[in-house]
Amino acid sequence: FFLNREDDLKSLLKIYHHVSALKLDFSSLASQPEDVVKRFIEYSLQQYNNLWKLDLEFRNLSTINRATVETLSIYLQKYDLISCELNFRGCTNFDDDCLNHLKASLKNQKSLRILRLNLSDCKKVTDKGLNAISQMFPTLSLLEELNIIFDDCSITEKGLFWLKNTMPALLALKKLYLSFYTSEQDMNINFQGIKALGDAISGLIFLEVLDLNFSGREYPLKQIEEFNAMFKSIKHCNIRLTPALF
Protein backbone atom coordinates (compact mmCIF):
# COMPACT_ATOMS: atom_id res chain seq x y z
CA PHE A 1 0.00 0.00 0.00
CA PHE A 2 1.11 3.53 -0.81
CA LEU A 3 0.09 5.74 2.10
CA ASN A 4 -0.27 9.49 2.47
CA ARG A 5 -3.40 10.05 4.59
CA GLU A 6 -4.15 8.83 8.08
CA ASP A 7 -7.80 8.17 7.23
CA ASP A 8 -6.74 5.90 4.36
CA LEU A 9 -4.42 4.02 6.65
CA LYS A 10 -7.01 3.47 9.37
CA SER A 11 -9.53 2.21 6.81
CA LEU A 12 -7.04 -0.27 5.40
CA LEU A 13 -6.12 -1.54 8.84
CA LYS A 14 -9.73 -2.42 9.54
CA ILE A 15 -9.89 -4.45 6.34
CA TYR A 16 -6.50 -6.17 6.43
CA HIS A 17 -5.75 -6.57 10.12
CA HIS A 18 -5.56 -10.38 9.80
CA VAL A 19 -2.79 -10.45 7.16
CA SER A 20 0.48 -12.27 7.83
CA ALA A 21 2.53 -10.59 5.05
CA LEU A 22 2.63 -6.79 4.85
CA LYS A 23 4.17 -4.35 2.36
CA LEU A 24 3.83 -0.61 3.00
CA ASP A 25 5.32 2.39 1.19
CA PHE A 26 5.80 5.47 3.37
CA SER A 27 7.81 7.43 0.80
CA SER A 28 4.89 9.79 0.07
CA LEU A 29 5.30 11.25 3.57
CA ALA A 30 8.35 13.31 2.56
CA SER A 31 6.57 16.59 3.29
CA GLN A 32 5.19 15.45 6.65
CA PRO A 33 6.76 16.31 10.05
CA GLU A 34 8.41 13.71 12.25
CA ASP A 35 5.45 13.20 14.58
CA VAL A 36 3.16 12.37 11.65
CA VAL A 37 5.65 9.82 10.28
CA LYS A 38 5.96 8.20 13.72
CA ARG A 39 2.17 8.03 14.00
CA PHE A 40 1.91 6.34 10.61
CA ILE A 41 4.47 3.75 11.67
CA GLU A 42 2.58 3.10 14.90
CA TYR A 43 -0.81 2.87 13.16
CA SER A 44 0.64 0.52 10.55
CA LEU A 45 2.25 -1.99 12.88
CA GLN A 46 0.38 -1.98 16.17
CA GLN A 47 -2.60 -3.88 14.78
CA TYR A 48 -0.63 -6.91 13.63
CA ASN A 49 0.53 -9.72 15.88
CA ASN A 50 1.21 -12.59 13.47
CA LEU A 51 3.29 -11.08 10.69
CA TRP A 52 5.90 -13.37 9.15
CA LYS A 53 6.82 -11.18 6.16
CA LEU A 54 7.40 -7.42 6.37
CA ASP A 55 8.44 -5.05 3.57
CA LEU A 56 8.65 -1.33 4.39
CA GLU A 57 9.72 1.50 2.09
CA PHE A 58 10.99 4.78 3.59
CA ARG A 59 12.84 6.18 0.57
CA ASN A 60 14.08 9.77 0.78
CA LEU A 61 12.42 10.56 4.12
CA SER A 62 14.54 13.04 6.08
CA THR A 63 12.29 12.37 9.09
CA ILE A 64 13.65 8.83 9.38
CA ASN A 65 16.04 9.39 12.27
CA ARG A 66 16.85 7.91 15.68
CA ALA A 67 13.42 8.68 17.12
CA THR A 68 11.36 7.25 14.25
CA VAL A 69 13.58 4.16 13.89
CA GLU A 70 13.31 3.55 17.63
CA THR A 71 9.52 3.54 17.22
CA LEU A 72 9.84 1.10 14.32
CA SER A 73 12.16 -1.17 16.33
CA ILE A 74 9.71 -1.38 19.23
CA TYR A 75 7.08 -2.89 16.95
CA LEU A 76 9.53 -5.14 15.10
CA GLN A 77 10.34 -6.89 18.36
CA LYS A 78 6.83 -8.30 18.74
CA TYR A 79 6.98 -10.25 15.47
CA ASP A 80 8.51 -13.61 14.63
CA LEU A 81 9.55 -12.75 11.10
CA ILE A 82 10.73 -15.08 8.36
CA SER A 83 11.36 -12.28 5.85
CA CYS A 84 12.19 -8.64 6.55
CA GLU A 85 12.92 -5.97 3.92
CA LEU A 86 13.57 -2.34 4.91
CA ASN A 87 14.40 0.35 2.36
CA PHE A 88 16.01 3.52 3.77
CA ARG A 89 17.53 4.71 0.49
CA GLY A 90 18.21 8.44 0.57
CA CYS A 91 17.16 8.90 4.20
CA THR A 92 19.70 11.62 4.96
CA ASN A 93 19.27 11.47 8.75
CA PHE A 94 19.52 7.70 9.04
CA ASP A 95 22.74 7.05 10.98
CA ASP A 96 24.67 4.56 13.10
CA ASP A 97 22.32 5.01 16.07
CA CYS A 98 19.43 3.99 13.82
CA LEU A 99 21.24 0.75 13.00
CA ASN A 100 21.82 0.14 16.69
CA HIS A 101 18.07 0.38 17.28
CA LEU A 102 17.42 -2.04 14.39
CA LYS A 103 20.06 -4.41 15.73
CA ALA A 104 18.24 -4.61 19.05
CA SER A 105 15.04 -5.77 17.35
CA LEU A 106 16.38 -7.85 14.46
CA LYS A 107 18.99 -9.89 16.33
CA ASN A 108 16.18 -11.64 18.23
CA GLN A 109 14.37 -12.74 15.06
CA LYS A 110 15.29 -16.38 15.53
CA SER A 111 13.17 -17.57 12.58
CA LEU A 112 14.48 -15.01 10.08
CA ARG A 113 15.42 -16.53 6.70
CA ILE A 114 15.59 -13.40 4.52
CA LEU A 115 16.99 -9.99 5.49
CA ARG A 116 17.23 -7.13 2.99
CA LEU A 117 18.39 -3.64 3.95
CA ASN A 118 18.84 -0.77 1.49
CA LEU A 119 21.01 1.96 3.02
CA SER A 120 22.00 3.65 -0.24
CA ASP A 121 22.89 7.34 0.13
CA CYS A 122 22.65 7.20 3.92
CA LYS A 123 25.91 9.09 4.25
CA LYS A 124 25.74 9.19 8.05
CA VAL A 125 26.12 5.41 8.18
CA THR A 126 29.75 4.63 9.02
CA ASP A 127 31.84 1.66 10.12
CA LYS A 128 30.12 1.83 13.52
CA GLY A 129 26.80 1.10 11.84
CA LEU A 130 28.36 -1.79 9.98
CA ASN A 131 29.58 -3.13 13.30
CA ALA A 132 26.02 -2.94 14.65
CA ILE A 133 24.81 -5.04 11.71
CA SER A 134 27.61 -7.57 12.19
CA GLN A 135 26.58 -8.05 15.82
CA MET A 136 23.25 -9.48 14.65
CA PHE A 137 24.81 -12.38 12.77
CA PRO A 138 25.56 -14.76 15.68
CA THR A 139 21.85 -15.01 16.55
CA LEU A 140 20.57 -15.36 12.96
CA SER A 141 21.57 -18.99 12.53
CA LEU A 142 18.67 -19.78 10.15
CA LEU A 143 19.30 -16.86 7.77
CA GLU A 144 19.43 -18.06 4.14
CA GLU A 145 19.55 -14.74 2.26
CA LEU A 146 21.34 -11.54 3.24
CA ASN A 147 21.10 -8.49 0.99
CA ILE A 148 22.53 -5.17 2.18
CA ILE A 149 23.24 -2.13 0.01
CA PHE A 150 25.78 0.33 1.44
CA ASP A 151 26.16 2.43 -1.73
CA ASP A 152 27.61 5.87 -0.93
CA CYS A 153 27.71 5.22 2.81
CA SER A 154 30.80 6.28 4.76
CA ILE A 155 32.35 2.81 4.94
CA THR A 156 36.05 1.90 5.10
CA GLU A 157 37.97 -1.37 5.42
CA LYS A 158 37.52 -1.22 9.21
CA GLY A 159 33.82 -2.00 8.73
CA LEU A 160 34.65 -4.95 6.48
CA PHE A 161 36.86 -6.44 9.17
CA TRP A 162 33.92 -6.29 11.58
CA LEU A 163 31.76 -8.11 9.03
CA LYS A 164 34.53 -10.66 8.56
CA ASN A 165 34.60 -11.45 12.28
CA THR A 166 30.93 -12.50 12.52
CA MET A 167 30.10 -13.63 8.97
CA PRO A 168 31.05 -17.27 9.74
CA ALA A 169 28.13 -17.41 12.20
CA LEU A 170 25.69 -17.39 9.25
CA LEU A 171 25.89 -21.15 8.89
CA ALA A 172 22.75 -21.59 6.76
CA LEU A 173 23.43 -18.72 4.32
CA LYS A 174 22.73 -19.59 0.67
CA LYS A 175 22.50 -16.14 -0.96
CA LEU A 176 24.67 -13.12 -0.18
CA TYR A 177 24.40 -9.70 -1.82
CA LEU A 178 26.60 -6.86 -0.56
CA SER A 179 27.13 -3.57 -2.38
CA PHE A 180 29.69 -0.90 -1.42
CA TYR A 181 29.56 1.27 -4.56
CA THR A 182 30.85 4.80 -4.09
CA SER A 183 30.67 7.93 -6.24
CA GLU A 184 33.19 9.66 -3.93
CA GLN A 185 36.80 9.10 -4.94
CA ASP A 186 38.09 9.77 -1.41
CA MET A 187 35.88 7.06 0.15
CA ASN A 188 38.41 4.30 -0.26
CA ILE A 189 38.35 0.72 1.01
CA ASN A 190 41.78 -0.84 0.83
CA PHE A 191 42.12 -4.32 -0.59
CA GLN A 192 43.15 -5.84 2.74
CA GLY A 193 39.61 -5.28 4.02
CA ILE A 194 38.07 -6.77 0.88
CA LYS A 195 40.36 -9.79 1.09
CA ALA A 196 39.51 -10.32 4.77
CA LEU A 197 35.79 -10.26 4.00
CA GLY A 198 36.37 -12.66 1.10
CA ASP A 199 38.16 -15.11 3.38
CA ALA A 200 35.13 -15.22 5.68
CA ILE A 201 32.67 -15.58 2.79
CA SER A 202 34.63 -18.44 1.21
CA GLY A 203 34.06 -20.44 4.38
CA LEU A 204 30.25 -20.37 4.05
CA ILE A 205 29.77 -23.95 2.90
CA PHE A 206 26.13 -23.68 1.77
CA LEU A 207 26.55 -20.45 -0.22
CA GLU A 208 25.16 -20.81 -3.75
CA VAL A 209 24.75 -17.18 -4.87
CA LEU A 210 27.27 -14.39 -4.26
CA ASP A 211 27.07 -10.81 -5.51
CA LEU A 212 29.70 -8.32 -4.31
CA ASN A 213 29.95 -4.77 -5.62
CA PHE A 214 32.95 -2.54 -4.89
CA SER A 215 32.54 -0.32 -7.97
CA GLY A 216 33.82 3.25 -7.86
CA ARG A 217 37.33 2.31 -6.72
CA GLU A 218 40.27 0.85 -8.63
CA TYR A 219 42.45 -2.09 -7.61
CA PRO A 220 45.40 -3.94 -9.20
CA LEU A 221 44.25 -6.53 -11.72
CA LYS A 222 46.31 -9.30 -10.12
CA GLN A 223 44.60 -8.76 -6.76
CA ILE A 224 41.19 -8.86 -8.44
CA GLU A 225 42.01 -12.13 -10.22
CA GLU A 226 43.22 -13.73 -6.99
CA PHE A 227 40.09 -12.55 -5.20
CA ASN A 228 37.78 -13.96 -7.87
CA ALA A 229 39.56 -17.30 -7.68
CA MET A 230 38.49 -17.68 -4.05
CA PHE A 231 34.90 -18.30 -5.11
CA LYS A 232 35.21 -20.86 -7.91
CA SER A 233 33.07 -23.36 -6.01
CA ILE A 234 30.07 -21.00 -5.80
CA LYS A 235 27.46 -21.73 -8.47
CA HIS A 236 26.42 -18.15 -9.22
CA CYS A 237 29.07 -15.54 -8.55
CA ASN A 238 29.21 -11.87 -9.60
CA ILE A 239 32.13 -9.80 -8.32
CA ARG A 240 32.36 -6.14 -9.37
CA LEU A 241 35.86 -4.75 -8.84
CA THR A 242 37.33 -2.15 -11.19
CA PRO A 243 40.92 -2.79 -12.33
CA ALA A 244 43.36 0.11 -12.18
CA LEU A 245 44.59 1.24 -15.59
CA PHE A 246 48.15 1.73 -14.44
Short mmCIF file of N, CA and C in Angstrom, two decimals, residues 104-241:
data_model
loop_
_atom_site.label_atom_id
_atom_site.label_comp_id
_atom_site.label_asym_id
_atom_site.label_seq_id
_atom_site.Cartn_x
_atom_site.Cartn_y
_atom_site.Cartn_z
N ALA A 104 18.90 -4.13 17.83
CA ALA A 104 18.24 -4.61 19.05
C ALA A 104 16.99 -5.41 18.76
N SER A 105 16.29 -5.05 17.67
CA SER A 105 15.04 -5.77 17.35
C SER A 105 15.27 -6.94 16.41
N LEU A 106 16.20 -6.80 15.47
CA LEU A 106 16.38 -7.85 14.46
C LEU A 106 17.21 -9.03 14.96
N LYS A 107 18.12 -8.78 15.90
CA LYS A 107 18.99 -9.89 16.33
C LYS A 107 18.21 -10.97 17.07
N ASN A 108 17.00 -10.65 17.53
CA ASN A 108 16.18 -11.64 18.23
C ASN A 108 15.16 -12.32 17.33
N GLN A 109 15.27 -12.10 16.01
CA GLN A 109 14.37 -12.74 15.06
C GLN A 109 14.92 -14.14 14.74
N LYS A 110 14.69 -15.05 15.62
CA LYS A 110 15.29 -16.38 15.53
C LYS A 110 14.86 -17.17 14.29
N SER A 111 13.68 -16.82 13.73
CA SER A 111 13.17 -17.57 12.58
C SER A 111 13.52 -16.91 11.25
N LEU A 112 14.25 -15.80 11.28
CA LEU A 112 14.48 -15.01 10.08
C LEU A 112 15.29 -15.79 9.04
N ARG A 113 14.73 -15.88 7.82
CA ARG A 113 15.42 -16.53 6.70
C ARG A 113 15.93 -15.52 5.67
N ILE A 114 15.23 -14.39 5.54
CA ILE A 114 15.59 -13.40 4.52
C ILE A 114 15.67 -12.03 5.18
N LEU A 115 16.81 -11.35 4.99
CA LEU A 115 16.99 -9.99 5.49
C LEU A 115 17.55 -9.12 4.37
N ARG A 116 16.80 -8.07 4.04
CA ARG A 116 17.23 -7.13 2.99
C ARG A 116 17.17 -5.71 3.54
N LEU A 117 18.30 -5.02 3.48
CA LEU A 117 18.39 -3.64 3.95
C LEU A 117 18.99 -2.78 2.84
N ASN A 118 18.30 -1.72 2.47
CA ASN A 118 18.84 -0.77 1.49
C ASN A 118 19.20 0.51 2.22
N LEU A 119 20.50 0.77 2.33
CA LEU A 119 21.01 1.96 3.02
C LEU A 119 21.70 2.91 2.05
N SER A 120 21.38 2.81 0.78
CA SER A 120 22.00 3.65 -0.24
C SER A 120 21.82 5.13 0.10
N ASP A 121 22.90 5.88 -0.07
CA ASP A 121 22.89 7.34 0.13
C ASP A 121 22.58 7.75 1.56
N CYS A 122 22.73 6.84 2.50
CA CYS A 122 22.65 7.20 3.92
C CYS A 122 24.07 7.52 4.37
N LYS A 123 24.51 8.72 4.08
CA LYS A 123 25.91 9.09 4.25
C LYS A 123 26.35 9.15 5.71
N LYS A 124 25.39 9.17 6.63
CA LYS A 124 25.74 9.19 8.05
C LYS A 124 25.98 7.79 8.61
N VAL A 125 25.80 6.79 7.78
CA VAL A 125 26.12 5.41 8.18
C VAL A 125 27.61 5.19 7.98
N THR A 126 28.30 4.81 9.05
CA THR A 126 29.75 4.63 9.02
C THR A 126 30.10 3.19 9.43
N ASP A 127 31.38 2.98 9.67
CA ASP A 127 31.84 1.66 10.12
C ASP A 127 31.15 1.22 11.41
N LYS A 128 30.80 2.18 12.27
CA LYS A 128 30.12 1.83 13.52
C LYS A 128 28.76 1.19 13.23
N GLY A 129 28.07 1.70 12.23
CA GLY A 129 26.80 1.10 11.84
C GLY A 129 26.98 -0.29 11.27
N LEU A 130 28.05 -0.47 10.52
CA LEU A 130 28.36 -1.79 9.98
C LEU A 130 28.66 -2.78 11.11
N ASN A 131 29.31 -2.29 12.14
CA ASN A 131 29.58 -3.13 13.30
C ASN A 131 28.28 -3.54 13.97
N ALA A 132 27.32 -2.61 14.06
CA ALA A 132 26.02 -2.94 14.65
C ALA A 132 25.34 -4.06 13.87
N ILE A 133 25.40 -3.99 12.54
CA ILE A 133 24.81 -5.04 11.71
C ILE A 133 25.52 -6.37 11.96
N SER A 134 26.85 -6.33 12.02
CA SER A 134 27.61 -7.57 12.19
C SER A 134 27.28 -8.25 13.52
N GLN A 135 26.90 -7.48 14.52
CA GLN A 135 26.58 -8.05 15.82
C GLN A 135 25.27 -8.84 15.81
N MET A 136 24.49 -8.69 14.76
CA MET A 136 23.25 -9.48 14.65
C MET A 136 23.52 -10.91 14.19
N PHE A 137 24.59 -11.11 13.45
CA PHE A 137 24.81 -12.38 12.77
C PHE A 137 24.83 -13.61 13.69
N PRO A 138 25.48 -13.55 14.85
CA PRO A 138 25.56 -14.76 15.68
C PRO A 138 24.22 -15.32 16.12
N THR A 139 23.16 -14.51 16.12
CA THR A 139 21.85 -15.01 16.55
C THR A 139 20.93 -15.34 15.37
N LEU A 140 21.40 -15.11 14.15
CA LEU A 140 20.57 -15.36 12.96
C LEU A 140 21.03 -16.65 12.28
N SER A 141 21.01 -17.73 13.01
CA SER A 141 21.57 -18.99 12.53
C SER A 141 20.76 -19.63 11.41
N LEU A 142 19.50 -19.21 11.21
CA LEU A 142 18.67 -19.78 10.15
C LEU A 142 18.65 -18.93 8.88
N LEU A 143 19.35 -17.79 8.90
CA LEU A 143 19.30 -16.86 7.77
C LEU A 143 19.84 -17.52 6.50
N GLU A 144 19.05 -17.45 5.41
CA GLU A 144 19.43 -18.06 4.14
C GLU A 144 19.77 -17.01 3.08
N GLU A 145 19.23 -15.81 3.21
CA GLU A 145 19.55 -14.74 2.26
C GLU A 145 19.83 -13.45 3.01
N LEU A 146 20.96 -12.84 2.69
CA LEU A 146 21.34 -11.54 3.24
C LEU A 146 21.64 -10.60 2.09
N ASN A 147 20.94 -9.47 2.07
CA ASN A 147 21.10 -8.49 0.99
C ASN A 147 21.17 -7.10 1.62
N ILE A 148 22.35 -6.50 1.60
CA ILE A 148 22.53 -5.17 2.18
C ILE A 148 23.25 -4.27 1.18
N ILE A 149 22.67 -3.11 0.94
CA ILE A 149 23.24 -2.13 0.01
C ILE A 149 23.78 -0.95 0.81
N PHE A 150 25.11 -0.77 0.75
CA PHE A 150 25.78 0.33 1.44
C PHE A 150 26.26 1.40 0.47
N ASP A 151 25.67 1.50 -0.71
CA ASP A 151 26.16 2.43 -1.73
C ASP A 151 26.21 3.86 -1.20
N ASP A 152 27.38 4.48 -1.35
CA ASP A 152 27.61 5.87 -0.93
C ASP A 152 27.39 6.09 0.56
N CYS A 153 27.58 5.05 1.36
CA CYS A 153 27.71 5.22 2.81
C CYS A 153 29.17 5.52 3.13
N SER A 154 29.44 5.89 4.37
CA SER A 154 30.80 6.28 4.76
C SER A 154 31.53 5.07 5.36
N ILE A 155 31.78 4.08 4.51
CA ILE A 155 32.35 2.81 4.94
C ILE A 155 33.82 2.71 4.53
N THR A 156 34.65 2.16 5.42
CA THR A 156 36.05 1.90 5.10
C THR A 156 36.34 0.41 5.36
N GLU A 157 37.60 0.03 5.20
CA GLU A 157 37.97 -1.37 5.42
C GLU A 157 37.75 -1.80 6.87
N LYS A 158 37.75 -0.86 7.80
CA LYS A 158 37.52 -1.22 9.21
C LYS A 158 36.16 -1.90 9.36
N GLY A 159 35.15 -1.39 8.67
CA GLY A 159 33.82 -2.00 8.73
C GLY A 159 33.81 -3.40 8.15
N LEU A 160 34.60 -3.62 7.09
CA LEU A 160 34.65 -4.95 6.48
C LEU A 160 35.29 -5.97 7.42
N PHE A 161 36.26 -5.53 8.20
CA PHE A 161 36.86 -6.44 9.17
C PHE A 161 35.86 -6.84 10.25
N TRP A 162 34.97 -5.93 10.63
CA TRP A 162 33.92 -6.29 11.58
C TRP A 162 32.96 -7.32 10.97
N LEU A 163 32.60 -7.12 9.70
CA LEU A 163 31.76 -8.11 9.03
C LEU A 163 32.46 -9.46 8.99
N LYS A 164 33.74 -9.43 8.68
CA LYS A 164 34.53 -10.66 8.56
C LYS A 164 34.51 -11.46 9.86
N ASN A 165 34.51 -10.77 10.99
CA ASN A 165 34.60 -11.45 12.28
C ASN A 165 33.36 -12.26 12.61
N THR A 166 32.18 -11.82 12.15
CA THR A 166 30.93 -12.50 12.52
C THR A 166 30.25 -13.21 11.35
N MET A 167 30.71 -12.98 10.14
CA MET A 167 30.10 -13.63 8.97
C MET A 167 30.07 -15.16 9.08
N PRO A 168 31.09 -15.80 9.65
CA PRO A 168 31.05 -17.27 9.74
C PRO A 168 29.90 -17.81 10.57
N ALA A 169 29.25 -16.96 11.38
CA ALA A 169 28.13 -17.41 12.20
C ALA A 169 26.88 -17.69 11.35
N LEU A 170 26.85 -17.19 10.12
CA LEU A 170 25.69 -17.39 9.25
C LEU A 170 25.79 -18.76 8.56
N LEU A 171 25.61 -19.79 9.34
CA LEU A 171 25.89 -21.15 8.89
C LEU A 171 24.96 -21.63 7.79
N ALA A 172 23.73 -21.10 7.74
CA ALA A 172 22.75 -21.59 6.76
C ALA A 172 22.68 -20.72 5.51
N LEU A 173 23.54 -19.71 5.39
CA LEU A 173 23.43 -18.72 4.32
C LEU A 173 23.63 -19.36 2.94
N LYS A 174 22.66 -19.09 2.04
CA LYS A 174 22.73 -19.59 0.67
C LYS A 174 22.91 -18.48 -0.36
N LYS A 175 22.42 -17.27 -0.03
CA LYS A 175 22.50 -16.14 -0.96
C LYS A 175 23.04 -14.92 -0.23
N LEU A 176 24.06 -14.30 -0.80
CA LEU A 176 24.67 -13.12 -0.18
C LEU A 176 24.85 -12.02 -1.23
N TYR A 177 24.27 -10.87 -0.96
CA TYR A 177 24.40 -9.70 -1.82
C TYR A 177 24.88 -8.53 -0.96
N LEU A 178 26.06 -8.02 -1.27
CA LEU A 178 26.60 -6.86 -0.56
C LEU A 178 27.10 -5.85 -1.59
N SER A 179 26.70 -4.60 -1.44
CA SER A 179 27.13 -3.57 -2.38
C SER A 179 27.74 -2.39 -1.62
N PHE A 180 28.96 -2.01 -2.03
CA PHE A 180 29.69 -0.90 -1.42
C PHE A 180 30.09 0.12 -2.50
N TYR A 181 29.26 0.29 -3.51
CA TYR A 181 29.56 1.27 -4.56
C TYR A 181 29.76 2.66 -3.95
N THR A 182 30.68 3.41 -4.52
CA THR A 182 30.85 4.80 -4.09
C THR A 182 31.04 5.71 -5.30
N SER A 183 30.47 6.90 -5.21
CA SER A 183 30.67 7.93 -6.24
C SER A 183 31.70 8.95 -5.76
N GLU A 184 32.21 8.75 -4.52
CA GLU A 184 33.19 9.66 -3.93
C GLU A 184 34.58 9.03 -4.02
N GLN A 185 35.48 9.68 -4.73
CA GLN A 185 36.80 9.10 -4.94
C GLN A 185 37.61 8.96 -3.65
N ASP A 186 37.31 9.82 -2.65
CA ASP A 186 38.09 9.77 -1.41
C ASP A 186 37.57 8.73 -0.43
N MET A 187 36.43 8.10 -0.73
CA MET A 187 35.88 7.06 0.15
C MET A 187 36.48 5.72 -0.25
N ASN A 188 37.68 5.48 0.20
CA ASN A 188 38.41 4.30 -0.26
C ASN A 188 38.33 3.15 0.74
N ILE A 189 38.24 1.95 0.22
CA ILE A 189 38.35 0.72 1.01
C ILE A 189 39.57 -0.02 0.49
N ASN A 190 40.59 -0.18 1.34
CA ASN A 190 41.78 -0.84 0.83
C ASN A 190 41.53 -2.33 0.62
N PHE A 191 42.39 -2.94 -0.17
CA PHE A 191 42.12 -4.32 -0.59
C PHE A 191 42.29 -5.31 0.55
N GLN A 192 43.01 -4.95 1.59
CA GLN A 192 43.15 -5.84 2.74
C GLN A 192 41.79 -6.13 3.37
N GLY A 193 40.95 -5.09 3.46
CA GLY A 193 39.61 -5.28 4.02
C GLY A 193 38.75 -6.16 3.13
N ILE A 194 38.83 -5.95 1.82
CA ILE A 194 38.07 -6.77 0.88
C ILE A 194 38.52 -8.23 0.95
N LYS A 195 39.82 -8.43 1.00
CA LYS A 195 40.36 -9.79 1.09
C LYS A 195 39.92 -10.48 2.38
N ALA A 196 39.93 -9.75 3.49
CA ALA A 196 39.51 -10.32 4.77
C ALA A 196 38.05 -10.75 4.72
N LEU A 197 37.20 -9.90 4.14
CA LEU A 197 35.79 -10.26 4.00
C LEU A 197 35.64 -11.48 3.09
N GLY A 198 36.42 -11.51 2.01
CA GLY A 198 36.37 -12.66 1.10
C GLY A 198 36.75 -13.96 1.77
N ASP A 199 37.74 -13.91 2.65
CA ASP A 199 38.16 -15.11 3.38
C ASP A 199 37.00 -15.67 4.20
N ALA A 200 36.26 -14.77 4.85
CA ALA A 200 35.13 -15.22 5.68
C ALA A 200 34.01 -15.78 4.81
N ILE A 201 33.75 -15.12 3.68
CA ILE A 201 32.67 -15.58 2.79
C ILE A 201 33.00 -16.94 2.20
N SER A 202 34.24 -17.17 1.84
CA SER A 202 34.63 -18.44 1.21
C SER A 202 34.44 -19.62 2.15
N GLY A 203 34.28 -19.36 3.43
CA GLY A 203 34.06 -20.44 4.38
C GLY A 203 32.60 -20.79 4.61
N LEU A 204 31.69 -20.09 3.91
CA LEU A 204 30.25 -20.37 4.05
C LEU A 204 29.91 -21.55 3.13
N ILE A 205 29.79 -22.72 3.70
CA ILE A 205 29.77 -23.95 2.90
C ILE A 205 28.48 -24.15 2.10
N PHE A 206 27.39 -23.49 2.48
CA PHE A 206 26.13 -23.68 1.77
C PHE A 206 25.85 -22.55 0.78
N LEU A 207 26.78 -21.61 0.64
CA LEU A 207 26.55 -20.45 -0.22
C LEU A 207 26.47 -20.86 -1.68
N GLU A 208 25.38 -20.47 -2.35
CA GLU A 208 25.16 -20.81 -3.75
C GLU A 208 25.17 -19.57 -4.65
N VAL A 209 24.82 -18.42 -4.09
CA VAL A 209 24.75 -17.18 -4.87
C VAL A 209 25.54 -16.10 -4.14
N LEU A 210 26.47 -15.46 -4.84
CA LEU A 210 27.27 -14.39 -4.26
C LEU A 210 27.33 -13.22 -5.22
N ASP A 211 26.99 -12.04 -4.72
CA ASP A 211 27.07 -10.81 -5.51
C ASP A 211 27.74 -9.75 -4.64
N LEU A 212 28.95 -9.35 -5.03
CA LEU A 212 29.70 -8.32 -4.31
C LEU A 212 30.00 -7.16 -5.24
N ASN A 213 29.74 -5.95 -4.79
CA ASN A 213 29.95 -4.77 -5.62
C ASN A 213 30.84 -3.77 -4.88
N PHE A 214 32.04 -3.56 -5.42
CA PHE A 214 32.95 -2.54 -4.89
C PHE A 214 33.26 -1.49 -5.97
N SER A 215 32.33 -1.26 -6.87
CA SER A 215 32.54 -0.32 -7.97
C SER A 215 32.78 1.09 -7.44
N GLY A 216 33.52 1.87 -8.24
CA GLY A 216 33.82 3.25 -7.86
C GLY A 216 35.24 3.42 -7.35
N ARG A 217 35.93 2.30 -7.14
CA ARG A 217 37.33 2.31 -6.72
C ARG A 217 38.12 1.45 -7.70
N GLU A 218 39.43 1.63 -7.74
CA GLU A 218 40.27 0.85 -8.63
C GLU A 218 41.30 0.05 -7.84
N TYR A 219 41.53 -1.20 -8.30
CA TYR A 219 42.45 -2.09 -7.61
C TYR A 219 43.34 -2.79 -8.66
N PRO A 220 44.52 -3.22 -8.26
CA PRO A 220 45.40 -3.94 -9.20
C PRO A 220 44.72 -5.19 -9.75
N LEU A 221 44.90 -5.41 -11.05
CA LEU A 221 44.25 -6.53 -11.72
C LEU A 221 44.63 -7.87 -11.09
N LYS A 222 45.87 -8.04 -10.71
CA LYS A 222 46.31 -9.30 -10.12
C LYS A 222 45.54 -9.60 -8.83
N GLN A 223 45.35 -8.58 -8.00
CA GLN A 223 44.60 -8.76 -6.76
C GLN A 223 43.15 -9.15 -7.05
N ILE A 224 42.57 -8.55 -8.07
CA ILE A 224 41.19 -8.86 -8.44
C ILE A 224 41.09 -10.31 -8.91
N GLU A 225 42.03 -10.75 -9.72
CA GLU A 225 42.01 -12.13 -10.22
C GLU A 225 42.15 -13.13 -9.07
N GLU A 226 43.05 -12.84 -8.14
CA GLU A 226 43.22 -13.73 -6.99
C GLU A 226 41.97 -13.77 -6.12
N PHE A 227 41.32 -12.62 -5.99
CA PHE A 227 40.09 -12.55 -5.20
C PHE A 227 38.98 -13.37 -5.86
N ASN A 228 38.81 -13.20 -7.14
CA ASN A 228 37.78 -13.96 -7.87
C ASN A 228 38.00 -15.47 -7.76
N ALA A 229 39.24 -15.87 -7.73
CA ALA A 229 39.56 -17.30 -7.68
C ALA A 229 39.13 -17.94 -6.37
N MET A 230 38.90 -17.14 -5.35
CA MET A 230 38.49 -17.68 -4.05
C MET A 230 37.09 -18.29 -4.10
N PHE A 231 36.30 -17.93 -5.10
CA PHE A 231 34.90 -18.30 -5.11
C PHE A 231 34.52 -19.22 -6.27
N LYS A 232 35.47 -19.98 -6.76
CA LYS A 232 35.21 -20.86 -7.91
C LYS A 232 34.16 -21.92 -7.61
N SER A 233 34.02 -22.29 -6.36
CA SER A 233 33.07 -23.36 -6.01
C SER A 233 31.63 -22.86 -5.89
N ILE A 234 31.42 -21.55 -5.93
CA ILE A 234 30.07 -21.00 -5.80
C ILE A 234 29.37 -21.00 -7.15
N LYS A 235 28.17 -21.52 -7.20
CA LYS A 235 27.46 -21.73 -8.47
C LYS A 235 27.25 -20.43 -9.24
N HIS A 236 26.74 -19.42 -8.56
CA HIS A 236 26.42 -18.15 -9.22
C HIS A 236 27.19 -17.04 -8.50
N CYS A 237 28.16 -16.49 -9.19
CA CYS A 237 29.07 -15.54 -8.55
C CYS A 237 29.25 -14.31 -9.44
N ASN A 238 29.04 -13.13 -8.87
CA ASN A 238 29.21 -11.87 -9.60
C ASN A 238 30.00 -10.91 -8.71
N ILE A 239 31.26 -10.68 -9.08
CA ILE A 239 32.13 -9.80 -8.32
C ILE A 239 32.43 -8.56 -9.16
N ARG A 240 32.10 -7.39 -8.64
CA ARG A 240 32.36 -6.14 -9.37
C ARG A 240 33.48 -5.36 -8.68
N LEU A 241 34.67 -5.48 -9.27
CA LEU A 241 35.86 -4.75 -8.84
C LEU A 241 36.48 -4.13 -10.07
#
